[in-house]
Amino acid sequence: MAAASTMNAQETTDNGYTAIPAPENDNAIMFSISPNGRYVGGYTYVDNLFYMYDTKEKTTKSFGEVSEDNSADLRSISNEGKAVGVFGSGSDTYGYVCNFADGTSKTIEAGMTKGITSDGTFMTGAKIDESGAYWNAVYFDGENTVALPEPSTKWAGWKSTDPDDPEVVFGSSADFVSADKSVIAGSIIDPMSTYPAVVWRQNRDGKTYSVDFISRNYFCCNPDYMGTDANNYAMFEPMGLSENGKWLSLTVAIYTPDGWGATYGVGRYNLETDKLEQYLYDDDSNTECYASGIANDGTLVGWKGGFNEEQGIIWKAGAEAPQLLSEAYPGVPEFKEFDTILGHKTCAISSDGRYIVGYGYYDRIEGETETAGYESYVFDTTAPGATTAIEAAPAISKETISKAAAARYDMSGKRVGKNFKGLSIQRLQTGKTVKTLNK
């Protein structure tokens, strides 16, 4: 059953930014959006619950059981608010389906659920064997779980690391599906676990699928030839599929000539023309970069930077290079705030490219009250004030944040306020804990 509530989201201003309300004493990490932009989904940071927000009715619902050991990973949402995801850990991982409209939910023991069509009638994912080590891409047809074909190791071009079975296939996962279910996208699990992209295209019978290993001409599958093989991509991982089935967003990385480093970037692959468009962050810092959602016109969102230093990006259709979201939309001060504190991830985009979902870390002081945590948002890119630069409040330095308390507790473990008198334990933003005495 779902726990529902009507919560007051920050009213959308003329800059298009709306903060998504989080449960009390928790943070909402939102990274999925329905193709029509109405429903947003993710999970709760503390309780590990599936969490959804209806942007029209301004209501939230949580699904699942509170757990400290398992993770809730909501992957995809239909236009009517039916969501699929994965819950659990290791071999005890299973699919999860929840419905915002009626508050119902169910588990799919047959496998993990990852993708859903915009009308909510067709799901994709993976089935895990008893060991938890092998996955097979599947789609869910009513009560039936149907396996999708996998390329052989020989055809894929990599060498098996299993001496007893040189033709072993390491597994596959079907992560995304187009609205008409004619295209399913996912990955093959390779010897180096970098998940190169694969596509399944529907056959003429409208029921079966043929596999197309689109990574074959890019991905370096043999670790003995890193940096020297003509196919020198260290990563060619699918991160999103447009609703119309035309575009696949990719996280890419190309080996440096010595084979010891890599240049990271984002890519969009046109599945109609089999053409790759990519942008590499070629700098001295070995910048990491990750793609996420992609719209029907090819507009891609994602983030660049390492842990706690992520900055949200958008690569608009037809543009030569991505931009920081904070630079593309200077009228939203929160984007700059997230970029300069402890990370900002731009995670999903509606099929028409209008709405964007993401989250970032904030640390704000209002009067004598300091608040910090993750804030998720939905952003309307067409808002009139989004591109009008405004003067932002001075950013708090990372050095200051590292010394600031994320939370305070008394000696019994109960959370207390900043004005608590006596001996308390402070958990800093870095994760370190210190004892302090306030008289």
Short mmCIF file of C-alpha atoms in Angstrom, two decimals:
data_model
loop_
_atom_site.label_atom_id
_atom_site.label_comp_id
_atom_site.label_asym_id
_atom_site.label_seq_id
_atom_site.Cartn_x
_atom_site.Cartn_y
_atom_site.Cartn_z
CA MET A 1 0.00 0.00 0.00
CA ALA A 2 1.04 3.59 -0.55
CA ALA A 3 1.42 6.34 1.98
CA ALA A 4 -0.14 9.43 0.45
CA SER A 5 0.03 13.07 1.39
CA THR A 6 -0.79 16.48 0.03
CA MET A 7 2.28 18.62 0.50
CA ASN A 8 2.90 22.20 -0.43
CA ALA A 9 5.56 22.35 -3.07
CA GLN A 10 7.39 25.60 -3.51
CA GLU A 11 5.15 27.52 -5.91
CA THR A 12 6.57 27.58 -9.40
CA THR A 13 8.00 31.04 -9.99
CA ASP A 14 8.34 32.73 -13.34
CA ASN A 15 11.74 31.04 -13.67
CA GLY A 16 10.09 27.61 -13.89
CA TYR A 17 11.73 26.03 -10.82
CA THR A 18 9.63 23.96 -8.41
CA ALA A 19 11.14 22.25 -5.37
CA ILE A 20 9.56 18.84 -4.81
CA PRO A 21 8.38 18.34 -1.21
CA ALA A 22 10.22 15.65 0.75
CA PRO A 23 8.90 13.53 3.63
CA GLU A 24 9.50 14.85 7.12
CA ASN A 25 13.04 14.11 8.36
CA ASP A 26 14.02 12.69 4.98
CA ASN A 27 15.23 13.76 1.54
CA ALA A 28 13.63 12.93 -1.79
CA ILE A 29 16.03 11.87 -4.55
CA MET A 30 14.05 12.23 -7.79
CA PHE A 31 15.49 11.07 -11.11
CA SER A 32 12.59 9.87 -13.30
CA ILE A 33 9.78 11.64 -15.15
CA SER A 34 6.82 10.40 -17.18
CA PRO A 35 7.02 11.21 -20.91
CA ASN A 36 4.22 13.79 -20.57
CA GLY A 37 5.97 15.47 -17.64
CA ARG A 38 3.18 14.98 -15.10
CA TYR A 39 4.70 12.40 -12.74
CA VAL A 40 8.13 12.49 -11.13
CA GLY A 41 9.69 9.59 -9.25
CA GLY A 42 12.65 8.45 -7.22
CA TYR A 43 13.25 7.27 -3.67
CA THR A 44 13.52 8.55 -0.12
CA TYR A 45 17.10 8.91 1.07
CA VAL A 46 16.69 7.62 4.64
CA ASP A 47 13.81 5.13 4.50
CA ASN A 48 14.54 3.65 1.04
CA LEU A 49 10.96 3.94 -0.20
CA PHE A 50 9.76 4.47 -3.74
CA TYR A 51 8.56 8.07 -3.91
CA MET A 52 6.38 9.84 -6.49
CA TYR A 53 5.06 13.34 -7.03
CA ASP A 54 2.09 14.44 -9.15
CA THR A 55 2.98 17.85 -10.59
CA LYS A 56 -0.65 18.59 -11.47
CA GLU A 57 -2.32 17.76 -8.16
CA LYS A 58 0.73 18.66 -6.01
CA THR A 59 0.51 15.38 -4.09
CA THR A 60 3.09 12.76 -3.15
CA LYS A 61 2.94 9.03 -2.47
CA SER A 62 5.50 6.60 -1.10
CA PHE A 63 5.54 2.85 -1.71
CA GLY A 64 7.29 -0.10 -0.09
CA GLU A 65 8.58 -1.01 3.34
CA VAL A 66 11.17 0.96 5.28
CA SER A 67 14.55 -0.76 4.93
CA GLU A 68 18.14 0.01 5.89
CA ASP A 69 19.66 -2.89 3.97
CA ASN A 70 17.87 -2.81 0.62
CA SER A 71 17.80 -0.11 -2.01
CA ALA A 72 14.75 1.24 -3.85
CA ASP A 73 15.43 2.23 -7.44
CA LEU A 74 12.46 3.64 -9.37
CA ARG A 75 13.42 3.47 -13.04
CA SER A 76 10.54 4.48 -15.32
CA ILE A 77 7.03 6.02 -15.17
CA SER A 78 4.10 5.87 -17.60
CA ASN A 79 1.95 8.87 -18.51
CA GLU A 80 -0.75 7.67 -16.09
CA GLY A 81 1.61 7.30 -13.13
CA LYS A 82 2.39 3.59 -13.26
CA ALA A 83 6.02 3.17 -12.23
CA VAL A 84 8.50 0.29 -12.34
CA GLY A 85 11.75 -0.23 -10.53
CA VAL A 86 14.00 -2.55 -8.60
CA PHE A 87 14.06 -3.32 -4.90
CA GLY A 88 16.43 -5.43 -2.81
CA SER A 89 20.10 -6.33 -3.00
CA GLY A 90 22.26 -9.07 -4.54
CA SER A 91 20.43 -12.26 -5.45
CA ASP A 92 17.43 -11.04 -3.43
CA THR A 93 16.62 -8.34 -5.97
CA TYR A 94 13.20 -8.21 -7.59
CA GLY A 95 10.97 -6.02 -9.69
CA TYR A 96 8.51 -3.58 -8.20
CA VAL A 97 5.46 -1.97 -9.82
CA CYS A 98 3.44 0.82 -8.22
CA ASN A 99 0.47 2.85 -9.40
CA PHE A 100 0.07 6.45 -8.30
CA ALA A 101 -3.60 6.62 -9.29
CA ASP A 102 -4.92 3.92 -6.94
CA GLY A 103 -1.97 3.55 -4.56
CA THR A 104 -1.47 -0.15 -5.30
CA SER A 105 1.85 -1.91 -5.70
CA LYS A 106 3.18 -5.41 -6.34
CA THR A 107 6.46 -7.24 -6.59
CA ILE A 108 7.67 -9.10 -9.67
CA GLU A 109 9.61 -12.06 -8.35
CA ALA A 110 10.36 -13.25 -11.89
CA GLY A 111 12.85 -10.47 -12.45
CA MET A 112 13.81 -6.82 -12.27
CA THR A 113 11.51 -4.28 -13.91
CA LYS A 114 13.28 -1.32 -15.51
CA GLY A 115 11.38 0.07 -18.48
CA ILE A 116 7.70 0.75 -19.20
CA THR A 117 5.86 2.10 -22.23
CA SER A 118 4.16 5.48 -21.94
CA ASP A 119 0.74 3.79 -21.85
CA GLY A 120 1.86 1.43 -19.06
CA THR A 121 0.99 -1.81 -20.86
CA PHE A 122 4.46 -3.27 -21.56
CA MET A 123 7.49 -3.65 -19.29
CA THR A 124 11.13 -4.64 -19.77
CA GLY A 125 13.91 -5.65 -17.43
CA ALA A 126 16.07 -8.63 -16.55
CA LYS A 127 15.77 -12.03 -14.93
CA ILE A 128 18.43 -13.02 -12.42
CA ASP A 129 19.58 -16.59 -11.87
CA GLU A 130 19.76 -18.15 -8.41
CA SER A 131 23.39 -17.13 -7.93
CA GLY A 132 22.60 -13.48 -8.55
CA ALA A 133 25.55 -13.33 -10.95
CA TYR A 134 23.83 -13.81 -14.31
CA TRP A 135 21.15 -11.60 -15.84
CA ASN A 136 19.09 -12.20 -18.97
CA ALA A 137 17.20 -9.37 -20.66
CA VAL A 138 13.44 -9.97 -20.71
CA TYR A 139 10.13 -8.31 -21.39
CA PHE A 140 6.96 -8.91 -19.41
CA ASP A 141 3.93 -9.90 -21.49
CA GLY A 142 1.05 -10.11 -19.06
CA GLU A 143 1.96 -12.86 -16.61
CA ASN A 144 4.64 -14.23 -18.94
CA THR A 145 8.33 -13.39 -18.76
CA VAL A 146 9.91 -13.63 -22.23
CA ALA A 147 13.69 -13.79 -22.69
CA LEU A 148 15.28 -11.57 -25.31
CA PRO A 149 18.08 -12.94 -27.53
CA GLU A 150 21.73 -12.26 -26.67
CA PRO A 151 24.69 -12.03 -29.03
CA SER A 152 27.25 -14.80 -28.74
CA THR A 153 30.60 -14.00 -27.21
CA LYS A 154 32.27 -14.68 -30.56
CA TRP A 155 29.96 -12.35 -32.47
CA ALA A 156 30.23 -9.65 -29.82
CA GLY A 157 34.01 -9.71 -30.23
CA TRP A 158 35.26 -10.17 -26.69
CA LYS A 159 37.12 -13.03 -25.07
CA SER A 160 35.53 -14.99 -22.28
CA THR A 161 37.37 -14.95 -18.97
CA ASP A 162 35.91 -18.36 -18.12
CA PRO A 163 38.43 -21.04 -19.23
CA ASP A 164 35.79 -23.76 -18.94
CA ASP A 165 33.38 -22.03 -21.29
CA PRO A 166 34.98 -19.80 -23.93
CA GLU A 167 31.56 -18.95 -25.37
CA VAL A 168 29.94 -17.87 -22.10
CA VAL A 169 27.74 -14.78 -22.32
CA PHE A 170 27.91 -12.70 -19.19
CA GLY A 171 24.34 -11.46 -19.28
CA SER A 172 22.11 -8.66 -20.49
CA SER A 173 19.50 -6.19 -19.29
CA ALA A 174 16.60 -4.46 -21.09
CA ASP A 175 16.45 -1.02 -19.48
CA PHE A 176 14.34 1.17 -21.78
CA VAL A 177 11.47 0.80 -24.25
CA SER A 178 9.92 3.12 -26.83
CA ALA A 179 6.25 4.13 -26.69
CA ASP A 180 5.25 1.69 -29.45
CA LYS A 181 7.55 -1.05 -28.02
CA SER A 182 9.29 -1.39 -31.40
CA VAL A 183 12.66 -0.58 -29.82
CA ILE A 184 14.08 -1.92 -26.56
CA ALA A 185 17.46 -0.68 -25.38
CA GLY A 186 19.80 -1.99 -22.73
CA SER A 187 23.22 -3.47 -22.29
CA ILE A 188 25.34 -6.58 -22.44
CA ILE A 189 27.37 -7.41 -19.35
CA ASP A 190 30.94 -7.61 -20.62
CA PRO A 191 34.10 -8.99 -18.95
CA MET A 192 34.98 -5.56 -17.52
CA SER A 193 31.41 -4.78 -16.38
CA THR A 194 31.06 -1.55 -18.36
CA TYR A 195 27.69 -2.45 -19.90
CA PRO A 196 28.08 -1.68 -23.63
CA ALA A 197 24.83 -0.72 -25.37
CA VAL A 198 22.62 -3.17 -27.21
CA VAL A 199 19.28 -2.66 -28.97
CA TRP A 200 16.46 -5.09 -29.68
CA ARG A 201 14.32 -4.22 -32.70
CA GLN A 202 10.85 -5.68 -33.12
CA ASN A 203 10.45 -8.12 -36.00
CA ARG A 204 7.72 -7.97 -38.63
CA ASP A 205 5.52 -10.35 -36.64
CA GLY A 206 5.12 -7.67 -33.96
CA LYS A 207 5.98 -10.16 -31.21
CA THR A 208 9.61 -11.25 -31.42
CA TYR A 209 12.81 -9.21 -31.38
CA SER A 210 16.22 -9.32 -33.04
CA VAL A 211 19.34 -8.18 -31.24
CA ASP A 212 21.56 -5.41 -32.61
CA PHE A 213 24.85 -5.00 -30.74
CA ILE A 214 25.41 -1.36 -31.73
CA SER A 215 28.50 -1.11 -29.48
CA ARG A 216 30.44 -3.63 -31.53
CA ASN A 217 32.14 -1.02 -33.74
CA TYR A 218 33.09 1.19 -30.80
CA PHE A 219 33.66 -0.75 -27.61
CA CYS A 220 37.05 -2.28 -26.78
CA CYS A 221 36.06 -5.69 -25.48
CA ASN A 222 39.54 -7.10 -24.96
CA PRO A 223 41.51 -5.72 -21.97
CA ASP A 224 44.76 -6.82 -23.64
CA TYR A 225 44.30 -4.14 -26.30
CA MET A 226 43.15 -1.15 -24.27
CA GLY A 227 44.20 2.06 -25.99
CA THR A 228 45.56 0.32 -29.09
CA ASP A 229 42.53 -1.42 -30.56
CA ALA A 230 40.66 0.45 -33.30
CA ASN A 231 37.57 0.05 -31.15
CA ASN A 232 38.98 2.06 -28.26
CA TYR A 233 35.93 2.99 -26.22
CA ALA A 234 36.27 2.10 -22.56
CA MET A 235 32.59 2.91 -22.01
CA PHE A 236 29.61 2.90 -24.36
CA GLU A 237 26.84 2.64 -21.78
CA PRO A 238 23.16 3.38 -22.54
CA MET A 239 21.55 5.84 -20.15
CA GLY A 240 18.20 6.69 -21.75
CA LEU A 241 15.94 6.12 -24.77
CA SER A 242 13.66 8.76 -26.29
CA GLU A 243 9.96 7.93 -26.25
CA ASN A 244 9.85 7.85 -30.05
CA GLY A 245 12.64 5.26 -30.15
CA LYS A 246 14.95 7.43 -32.25
CA TRP A 247 17.64 8.52 -29.79
CA LEU A 248 19.79 6.66 -27.29
CA SER A 249 21.77 8.67 -24.73
CA LEU A 250 25.20 7.30 -23.85
CA THR A 251 27.99 7.73 -21.37
CA VAL A 252 31.20 7.29 -23.34
CA ALA A 253 34.88 7.10 -22.49
CA ILE A 254 37.81 6.65 -24.87
CA TYR A 255 41.10 5.13 -23.75
CA THR A 256 44.18 7.30 -23.85
CA PRO A 257 46.96 5.89 -26.10
CA ASP A 258 48.81 4.39 -23.13
CA GLY A 259 45.69 2.49 -22.07
CA TRP A 260 45.88 3.76 -18.50
CA GLY A 261 43.50 6.69 -18.69
CA ALA A 262 40.33 7.74 -20.45
CA THR A 263 38.61 10.83 -21.78
CA TYR A 264 34.96 10.98 -20.75
CA GLY A 265 31.97 12.41 -22.53
CA VAL A 266 28.34 12.07 -23.51
CA GLY A 267 26.85 10.77 -26.72
CA ARG A 268 23.55 10.55 -28.54
CA TYR A 269 23.09 7.72 -30.98
CA ASN A 270 20.55 8.06 -33.79
CA LEU A 271 18.96 4.63 -34.08
CA GLU A 272 17.39 5.51 -37.44
CA THR A 273 20.67 6.44 -39.14
CA ASP A 274 23.13 4.53 -36.91
CA LYS A 275 25.14 7.72 -36.44
CA LEU A 276 26.91 8.70 -33.21
CA GLU A 277 27.20 12.30 -32.05
CA GLN A 278 29.46 12.79 -29.05
CA TYR A 279 31.14 15.43 -26.95
CA LEU A 280 34.30 14.65 -24.99
CA TYR A 281 35.50 16.65 -22.00
CA ASP A 282 39.14 16.72 -23.07
CA ASP A 283 40.99 18.33 -20.18
CA ASP A 284 43.75 17.62 -17.68
CA SER A 285 41.40 16.71 -14.85
CA ASN A 286 40.12 13.51 -16.47
CA THR A 287 36.60 14.87 -15.93
CA GLU A 288 33.97 12.23 -15.44
CA CYS A 289 30.72 12.76 -17.28
CA TYR A 290 27.40 10.93 -17.35
CA ALA A 291 24.39 11.17 -19.65
CA SER A 292 20.89 10.46 -18.40
CA GLY A 293 17.56 11.23 -20.08
CA ILE A 294 16.95 12.21 -23.70
CA ALA A 295 13.98 13.89 -25.42
CA ASN A 296 12.37 13.07 -28.76
CA ASP A 297 14.41 15.77 -30.53
CA GLY A 298 17.70 14.51 -29.11
CA THR A 299 18.09 17.03 -26.29
CA LEU A 300 20.15 15.26 -23.63
CA VAL A 301 20.66 15.92 -19.92
CA GLY A 302 23.22 14.60 -17.46
CA TRP A 303 26.10 15.82 -15.31
CA LYS A 304 29.86 16.22 -15.29
CA GLY A 305 32.38 16.05 -12.46
CA GLY A 306 33.40 13.57 -9.78
CA PHE A 307 31.81 12.66 -6.45
CA ASN A 308 30.35 15.69 -4.63
CA GLU A 309 31.48 17.94 -7.50
CA GLU A 310 28.84 17.16 -10.10
CA GLN A 311 27.38 19.93 -12.26
CA GLY A 312 24.14 19.48 -14.20
CA ILE A 313 24.41 19.72 -17.99
CA ILE A 314 22.07 19.97 -20.97
CA TRP A 315 23.00 19.26 -24.58
CA LYS A 316 20.28 20.82 -26.68
CA ALA A 317 19.27 19.35 -30.03
CA GLY A 318 21.43 20.80 -32.79
CA ALA A 319 23.96 22.35 -30.41
CA GLU A 320 27.66 21.63 -30.87
CA ALA A 321 28.37 21.17 -27.17
CA PRO A 322 26.62 20.72 -23.82
CA GLN A 323 26.09 23.61 -21.42
CA LEU A 324 25.91 23.71 -17.67
CA LEU A 325 22.26 23.92 -16.72
CA SER A 326 23.17 26.90 -14.55
CA GLU A 327 24.57 28.69 -17.61
CA ALA A 328 21.73 27.77 -19.95
CA TYR A 329 19.17 28.97 -17.40
CA PRO A 330 20.81 31.73 -15.32
CA GLY A 331 17.42 32.79 -13.97
CA VAL A 332 17.40 29.78 -11.63
CA PRO A 333 19.82 30.51 -8.75
CA GLU A 334 19.36 27.02 -7.27
CA PHE A 335 21.25 25.49 -10.21
CA LYS A 336 24.32 27.60 -9.49
CA GLU A 337 23.95 26.89 -5.77
CA PHE A 338 23.93 23.13 -6.34
CA ASP A 339 26.87 23.34 -8.77
CA THR A 340 29.10 25.11 -6.27
CA ILE A 341 28.33 23.13 -3.11
CA LEU A 342 28.24 19.32 -3.07
CA GLY A 343 26.88 18.24 -6.41
CA HIS A 344 24.05 18.64 -8.93
CA LYS A 345 22.63 15.87 -11.10
CA THR A 346 20.26 16.55 -13.99
CA CYS A 347 18.52 13.22 -14.36
CA ALA A 348 15.51 13.13 -16.69
CA ILE A 349 13.64 15.08 -19.35
CA SER A 350 10.09 14.84 -20.70
CA SER A 351 9.62 13.58 -24.25
CA ASP A 352 8.91 17.09 -25.58
CA GLY A 353 11.99 18.49 -23.83
CA ARG A 354 9.98 20.94 -21.74
CA TYR A 355 10.38 19.53 -18.22
CA ILE A 356 13.61 18.52 -16.50
CA VAL A 357 14.05 16.64 -13.23
CA GLY A 358 17.13 16.59 -11.04
CA TYR A 359 18.48 17.10 -7.55
CA GLY A 360 21.31 18.84 -5.78
CA TYR A 361 22.79 19.49 -2.37
CA TYR A 362 22.07 22.76 -0.57
CA ASP A 363 23.19 24.47 2.61
CA ARG A 364 21.13 27.55 3.44
CA ILE A 365 20.93 29.94 6.34
CA GLU A 366 17.71 31.88 6.93
CA GLY A 367 17.94 34.07 9.99
CA GLU A 368 19.40 31.84 12.69
CA THR A 369 18.25 28.61 11.04
CA GLU A 370 20.62 26.49 8.98
CA THR A 371 19.21 23.76 6.76
CA ALA A 372 21.11 21.35 4.55
CA GLY A 373 20.31 18.30 2.47
CA TYR A 374 19.25 17.16 -0.97
CA GLU A 375 16.56 19.06 -2.85
CA SER A 376 14.83 17.59 -5.88
CA TYR A 377 13.13 19.74 -8.47
CA VAL A 378 11.05 19.79 -11.63
CA PHE A 379 11.92 22.61 -14.00
CA ASP A 380 9.91 24.12 -16.87
CA THR A 381 12.41 25.18 -19.52
CA THR A 382 9.83 27.43 -21.23
CA ALA A 383 9.31 29.69 -18.21
CA PRO A 384 9.87 33.35 -19.16
CA GLY A 385 12.31 34.06 -16.33
CA ALA A 386 14.47 30.96 -16.75
CA THR A 387 17.01 32.58 -19.07
CA THR A 388 17.12 35.99 -17.39
CA ALA A 389 20.20 36.25 -15.21
CA ILE A 390 19.70 37.41 -11.64
CA GLU A 391 22.16 38.19 -8.91
CA ALA A 392 22.57 35.07 -6.81
CA ALA A 393 23.40 34.98 -3.12
CA PRO A 394 27.09 34.37 -2.38
CA ALA A 395 27.90 30.66 -2.48
CA ILE A 396 29.05 28.96 0.70
CA SER A 397 32.55 27.56 0.24
CA LYS A 398 33.20 23.83 0.34
CA GLU A 399 35.65 24.42 3.18
CA THR A 400 32.88 26.01 5.23
CA ILE A 401 30.48 23.21 4.37
CA SER A 402 33.00 20.54 5.32
CA LYS A 403 33.09 22.04 8.81
CA ALA A 404 29.34 22.53 9.07
CA ALA A 405 27.13 20.01 10.80
CA ALA A 406 24.74 18.04 8.62
CA ALA A 407 22.92 16.87 11.75
CA ARG A 408 23.17 17.01 15.54
CA TYR A 409 22.22 14.29 18.02
CA ASP A 410 22.11 14.03 21.80
CA MET A 411 23.95 11.19 23.53
CA SER A 412 20.90 8.92 23.24
CA GLY A 413 20.91 9.28 19.47
CA LYS A 414 17.90 11.61 19.22
CA ARG A 415 18.25 14.37 16.63
CA VAL A 416 18.39 17.86 18.17
CA GLY A 417 18.56 21.46 16.97
CA LYS A 418 21.60 23.69 16.63
CA ASN A 419 20.79 25.51 19.90
CA PHE A 420 20.82 22.30 21.97
CA LYS A 421 22.63 22.77 25.28
CA GLY A 422 24.98 20.12 26.59
CA LEU A 423 27.08 17.35 25.07
CA SER A 424 26.07 16.42 21.54
CA ILE A 425 27.40 14.53 18.53
CA GLN A 426 27.70 16.40 15.24
CA ARG A 427 27.80 14.62 11.89
CA LEU A 428 29.66 16.86 9.46
CA GLN A 429 28.95 17.13 5.73
CA THR A 430 32.05 15.01 5.13
CA GLY A 431 30.54 12.15 7.13
CA LYS A 432 32.93 12.65 10.05
CA THR A 433 31.45 12.82 13.55
CA VAL A 434 32.66 15.00 16.42
CA LYS A 435 31.52 15.58 20.01
CA THR A 436 30.79 19.16 21.07
CA LEU A 437 29.71 20.82 24.29
CA ASN A 438 27.36 23.81 24.13
CA LYS A 439 27.01 25.66 27.42
#
